[in-house]
mmCIF file of C-alpha atoms in Angstrom:
data_model
loop_
_atom_site.group_PDB
_atom_site.id
_atom_site.type_symbol
_atom_site.label_atom_id
_atom_site.label_comp_id
_atom_site.label_asym_id
_atom_site.label_seq_id
_atom_site.Cartn_x
_atom_site.Cartn_y
_atom_site.Cartn_z
ATOM 1 C CA MET A 1 5.013 -56.300 -63.811
ATOM 2 C CA GLU A 2 2.260 -53.860 -64.060
ATOM 3 C CA THR A 3 1.549 -52.065 -67.184
ATOM 4 C CA LEU A 4 1.966 -48.421 -67.538
ATOM 5 C CA ALA A 5 -1.806 -47.900 -67.694
ATOM 6 C CA GLU A 6 -2.335 -49.765 -64.443
ATOM 7 C CA GLU A 7 0.423 -47.798 -62.772
ATOM 8 C CA TYR A 8 -1.098 -44.563 -64.066
ATOM 9 C CA GLN A 9 -4.537 -45.620 -62.787
ATOM 10 C CA ASP A 10 -3.051 -46.492 -59.378
ATOM 11 C CA LEU A 11 -1.235 -43.178 -59.168
ATOM 12 C CA SER A 12 -4.373 -41.390 -60.284
ATOM 13 C CA LYS A 13 -6.368 -42.980 -57.431
ATOM 14 C CA LYS A 14 -3.655 -42.034 -54.935
ATOM 15 C CA ASN A 15 -3.597 -38.510 -56.336
ATOM 16 C CA SER A 16 -7.405 -38.232 -55.982
ATOM 17 C CA ALA A 17 -7.232 -39.563 -52.413
ATOM 18 C CA LEU A 18 -4.471 -37.057 -51.564
ATOM 19 C CA ARG A 19 -6.455 -34.197 -53.086
ATOM 20 C CA ARG A 20 -9.533 -35.132 -51.030
ATOM 21 C CA TYR A 21 -7.322 -35.415 -47.927
ATOM 22 C CA ASN A 22 -5.748 -32.024 -48.714
ATOM 23 C CA LYS A 23 -9.196 -30.453 -49.185
ATOM 24 C CA ARG A 24 -10.368 -31.814 -45.821
ATOM 25 C CA LEU A 25 -7.135 -30.699 -44.180
ATOM 26 C CA LEU A 26 -7.418 -27.246 -45.726
ATOM 27 C CA PHE A 27 -11.077 -27.016 -44.633
ATOM 28 C CA TRP A 28 -10.215 -27.876 -40.995
ATOM 29 C CA MET A 29 -7.223 -25.558 -41.043
ATOM 30 C CA LYS A 30 -9.507 -22.734 -42.185
ATOM 31 C CA ILE A 31 -12.014 -23.603 -39.430
ATOM 32 C CA LEU A 32 -9.261 -23.695 -36.782
ATOM 33 C CA GLY A 33 -7.777 -20.456 -38.118
ATOM 34 C CA LEU A 34 -11.185 -18.795 -37.979
ATOM 35 C CA LEU A 35 -11.734 -20.040 -34.403
ATOM 36 C CA PHE A 36 -8.276 -18.761 -33.420
ATOM 37 C CA VAL A 37 -8.983 -15.340 -34.927
ATOM 38 C CA LEU A 38 -12.396 -15.211 -33.208
ATOM 39 C CA CYS A 39 -10.914 -16.180 -29.822
ATOM 40 C CA LEU A 40 -8.086 -13.675 -30.178
ATOM 41 C CA SER A 41 -10.540 -10.959 -31.226
ATOM 42 C CA TYR A 42 -12.758 -11.732 -28.239
ATOM 43 C CA ILE A 43 -9.819 -11.609 -25.840
ATOM 44 C CA ILE A 44 -8.754 -8.242 -27.233
ATOM 45 C CA TYR A 45 -12.353 -6.995 -27.135
ATOM 46 C CA ILE A 46 -12.903 -7.905 -23.468
ATOM 47 C CA GLU A 47 -9.760 -6.009 -22.532
ATOM 48 C CA TYR A 48 -11.566 -2.796 -23.425
ATOM 49 C CA PHE A 49 -15.262 -3.671 -23.152
ATOM 50 C CA PRO A 50 -17.315 -5.978 -20.920
ATOM 51 C CA PRO A 51 -17.908 -9.456 -22.366
ATOM 52 C CA PHE A 52 -21.178 -10.349 -24.079
ATOM 53 C CA PHE A 53 -22.105 -13.133 -21.683
ATOM 54 C CA GLY A 54 -21.247 -14.677 -18.333
ATOM 55 C CA ARG A 55 -21.025 -13.153 -14.868
ATOM 56 C CA TRP A 56 -18.843 -10.255 -15.958
ATOM 57 C CA PRO A 57 -21.374 -7.448 -15.307
ATOM 58 C CA GLU A 58 -22.144 -8.857 -11.870
ATOM 59 C CA LEU A 59 -18.456 -9.265 -10.999
ATOM 60 C CA SER A 60 -17.639 -5.841 -12.379
ATOM 61 C CA GLN A 61 -20.317 -4.272 -10.191
ATOM 62 C CA LYS A 62 -19.067 -6.168 -7.135
ATOM 63 C CA TYR A 63 -15.518 -5.019 -7.881
ATOM 64 C CA ASP A 64 -16.633 -1.379 -8.151
ATOM 65 C CA ASN A 65 -18.576 -1.673 -4.877
ATOM 66 C CA LEU A 66 -15.574 -3.219 -3.139
ATOM 67 C CA GLN A 67 -13.333 -0.419 -4.427
ATOM 68 C CA LEU A 68 -15.724 2.184 -3.014
ATOM 69 C CA GLU A 69 -15.924 0.313 0.284
ATOM 70 C CA ARG A 70 -12.115 0.038 0.436
ATOM 71 C CA GLU A 71 -11.757 3.784 -0.145
ATOM 72 C CA ALA A 72 -14.334 4.552 2.561
ATOM 73 C CA LEU A 73 -12.581 2.212 5.001
ATOM 74 C CA GLN A 74 -9.189 3.762 4.169
ATOM 75 C CA GLU A 75 -10.603 7.224 4.903
ATOM 76 C CA GLU A 76 -11.982 5.917 8.195
ATOM 77 C CA ILE A 77 -8.621 4.355 9.085
ATOM 78 C CA ASP A 78 -6.826 7.612 8.275
ATOM 79 C CA SER A 79 -9.316 9.530 10.405
ATOM 80 C CA LEU A 80 -8.894 7.100 13.304
ATOM 81 C CA ASN A 81 -5.097 7.339 13.017
ATOM 82 C CA ARG A 82 -5.291 11.139 13.178
ATOM 83 C CA VAL A 83 -7.594 10.964 16.220
ATOM 84 C CA ASN A 84 -5.344 8.364 17.845
ATOM 85 C CA SER A 85 -2.264 10.515 17.287
ATOM 86 C CA LEU A 86 -4.046 13.478 18.831
ATOM 87 C CA LEU A 87 -5.197 11.411 21.816
ATOM 88 C CA VAL A 88 -1.693 10.036 22.311
ATOM 89 C CA GLU A 89 -0.227 13.523 22.195
ATOM 90 C CA LEU A 90 -2.798 14.918 24.630
ATOM 91 C CA SER A 91 -2.656 11.950 26.972
ATOM 92 C CA PRO A 92 -0.856 12.515 30.260
ATOM 93 C CA TYR A 93 0.121 8.832 30.314
ATOM 94 C CA TYR A 94 3.131 7.372 28.613
ATOM 95 C CA THR A 95 3.272 3.823 27.388
ATOM 96 C CA GLY A 96 5.851 2.678 24.903
ATOM 97 C CA VAL A 97 8.440 4.780 23.115
ATOM 98 C CA PHE A 98 7.912 8.512 22.551
ATOM 99 C CA PHE A 99 9.981 11.395 21.295
ATOM 100 C CA GLU A 100 9.377 14.953 22.464
ATOM 101 C CA VAL A 101 11.035 18.250 21.586
ATOM 102 C CA GLN A 102 12.454 20.072 24.572
ATOM 103 C CA ILE A 103 12.356 23.827 24.088
ATOM 104 C CA GLY A 104 13.810 24.831 27.419
ATOM 105 C CA ALA A 105 14.787 23.946 30.979
ATOM 106 C CA PHE A 106 14.614 26.609 33.667
ATOM 107 C CA GLU A 107 15.358 26.734 37.366
ATOM 108 C CA HIS A 108 13.332 29.725 38.525
ATOM 109 C CA PHE A 109 10.758 30.058 35.780
ATOM 110 C CA ASP A 110 7.279 28.659 36.259
ATOM 111 C CA LEU A 111 4.566 28.576 33.595
ATOM 112 C CA GLU A 112 2.151 26.547 35.737
ATOM 113 C CA LYS A 113 -0.377 29.386 35.873
ATOM 114 C CA TYR A 114 -0.618 29.243 32.046
ATOM 115 C CA ARG A 115 -0.849 25.444 31.840
ATOM 116 C CA GLU A 116 -4.587 25.408 31.100
ATOM 117 C CA GLY A 117 -4.118 27.713 28.111
ATOM 118 C CA LEU A 118 -1.062 25.793 26.932
ATOM 119 C CA ALA A 119 -2.684 22.427 26.331
ATOM 120 C CA LYS A 120 0.157 21.104 24.179
ATOM 121 C CA LEU A 121 3.008 22.287 26.413
ATOM 122 C CA ASN A 122 4.332 19.523 28.670
ATOM 123 C CA ILE A 123 6.149 20.475 31.851
ATOM 124 C CA ASP A 124 8.389 17.983 33.634
ATOM 125 C CA TYR A 125 9.111 19.057 37.208
ATOM 126 C CA SER A 126 11.444 16.177 38.046
ATOM 127 C CA GLY A 127 14.979 17.246 38.837
ATOM 128 C CA GLU A 128 16.387 20.670 39.557
ATOM 129 C CA LEU A 129 15.139 22.249 36.341
ATOM 130 C CA ASP A 130 11.611 22.510 35.001
ATOM 131 C CA GLN A 131 11.755 21.037 31.497
ATOM 132 C CA TYR A 132 9.354 22.270 28.831
ATOM 133 C CA THR A 133 8.577 20.025 25.870
ATOM 134 C CA LEU A 134 6.259 20.155 22.889
ATOM 135 C CA GLY A 135 4.731 17.243 21.030
ATOM 136 C CA LYS A 136 4.677 13.545 21.687
ATOM 137 C CA PHE A 137 5.733 11.498 18.665
ATOM 138 C CA ARG A 138 6.148 7.772 18.161
ATOM 139 C CA ASP A 139 8.065 8.394 14.939
ATOM 140 C CA LEU A 140 11.602 9.763 15.350
ATOM 141 C CA ASP A 141 11.675 11.187 11.818
ATOM 142 C CA LEU A 142 8.542 13.215 12.534
ATOM 143 C CA ALA A 143 10.133 14.490 15.771
ATOM 144 C CA LYS A 144 13.260 15.461 13.793
ATOM 145 C CA ASP A 145 11.125 17.417 11.324
ATOM 146 C CA PHE A 146 9.339 19.124 14.211
ATOM 147 C CA VAL A 147 12.585 20.119 15.990
ATOM 148 C CA ARG A 148 13.892 21.518 12.677
ATOM 149 C CA ASP A 149 10.746 23.671 12.364
ATOM 150 C CA ILE A 150 10.967 24.780 16.014
ATOM 151 C CA ARG A 151 14.574 25.882 15.428
ATOM 152 C CA ARG A 152 13.508 27.795 12.316
ATOM 153 C CA MET A 153 10.935 29.564 14.524
ATOM 154 C CA GLY A 154 13.786 30.890 16.654
ATOM 155 C CA ILE A 155 14.180 28.382 19.492
ATOM 156 C CA LYS A 156 17.717 27.397 18.506
ATOM 157 C CA ASP A 157 18.393 25.193 21.565
ATOM 158 C CA ALA A 158 15.469 22.833 20.928
ATOM 159 C CA PHE A 159 16.374 19.144 20.875
ATOM 160 C CA ILE A 160 14.756 15.721 20.911
ATOM 161 C CA VAL A 161 14.045 13.942 24.186
ATOM 162 C CA ALA A 162 13.298 10.218 24.145
ATOM 163 C CA LYS A 163 11.126 8.445 26.692
ATOM 164 C CA ILE A 164 10.199 4.826 27.306
ATOM 165 C CA ASP A 165 7.051 4.415 29.416
ATOM 166 C CA GLY A 166 7.478 8.001 30.622
ATOM 167 C CA LYS A 167 11.116 7.612 31.713
ATOM 168 C CA ARG A 168 13.756 9.673 29.976
ATOM 169 C CA VAL A 169 16.312 7.643 28.005
ATOM 170 C CA THR A 170 18.764 8.263 25.193
ATOM 171 C CA VAL A 171 17.460 8.433 21.651
ATOM 172 C CA LYS A 172 19.510 5.350 20.779
ATOM 173 C CA GLU A 173 17.931 3.352 23.626
ATOM 174 C CA ALA A 174 14.476 4.469 22.519
ATOM 175 C CA GLN A 175 15.191 3.425 18.926
ATOM 176 C CA GLU A 176 16.371 -0.007 20.078
ATOM 177 C CA GLU A 177 13.270 -0.435 22.247
ATOM 178 C CA ALA A 178 10.999 0.689 19.396
ATOM 179 C CA ARG A 179 12.694 -1.817 17.095
ATOM 180 C CA ARG A 180 12.305 -4.549 19.722
ATOM 181 C CA LEU A 181 8.632 -3.688 20.275
ATOM 182 C CA GLY A 182 8.058 -3.576 16.527
ATOM 183 C CA GLU A 183 9.507 -7.077 16.164
ATOM 184 C CA ALA A 184 7.399 -8.345 19.073
ATOM 185 C CA ASN A 185 4.207 -6.938 17.488
ATOM 186 C CA SER A 186 4.902 -8.415 14.054
#
């Protein structure tokens, strides 16, 4: 058996080794903790400010340029849509589904002599009555809003007329055709 002094010496060596190990472990834990704090600080910093290095300024500039280009293109698209809607409304040709607002149908009443001054007034001479309509909408909700406004203006008998390729149909048939065409285009 070992003597008490030998056992004490052995334990003392182990204690010294453990202290050195603990010091190294504590040192590396402090280093890792410092690196963690630095990384976390940098991540928080770059949320509010551009990073110190890398391609960030270049990418940020490209992003800003793309945003400006996207806004310009969106304005151009909106402008083209407005022009297209105007051209569709003014076009004498019908293709696809349209909704118009009929404001009257008369047997012995002819506004043909005013047609040039009434660019937006459509006159349908088919049938016994001359039918007068305003607007040419692809969107039924927009046509409903328009007929509501026309009625508020005093033309209480105004109603929506649906057409597919220029032929008069029911609103329900036009909605079904628009849905079918929408599915075919998607």
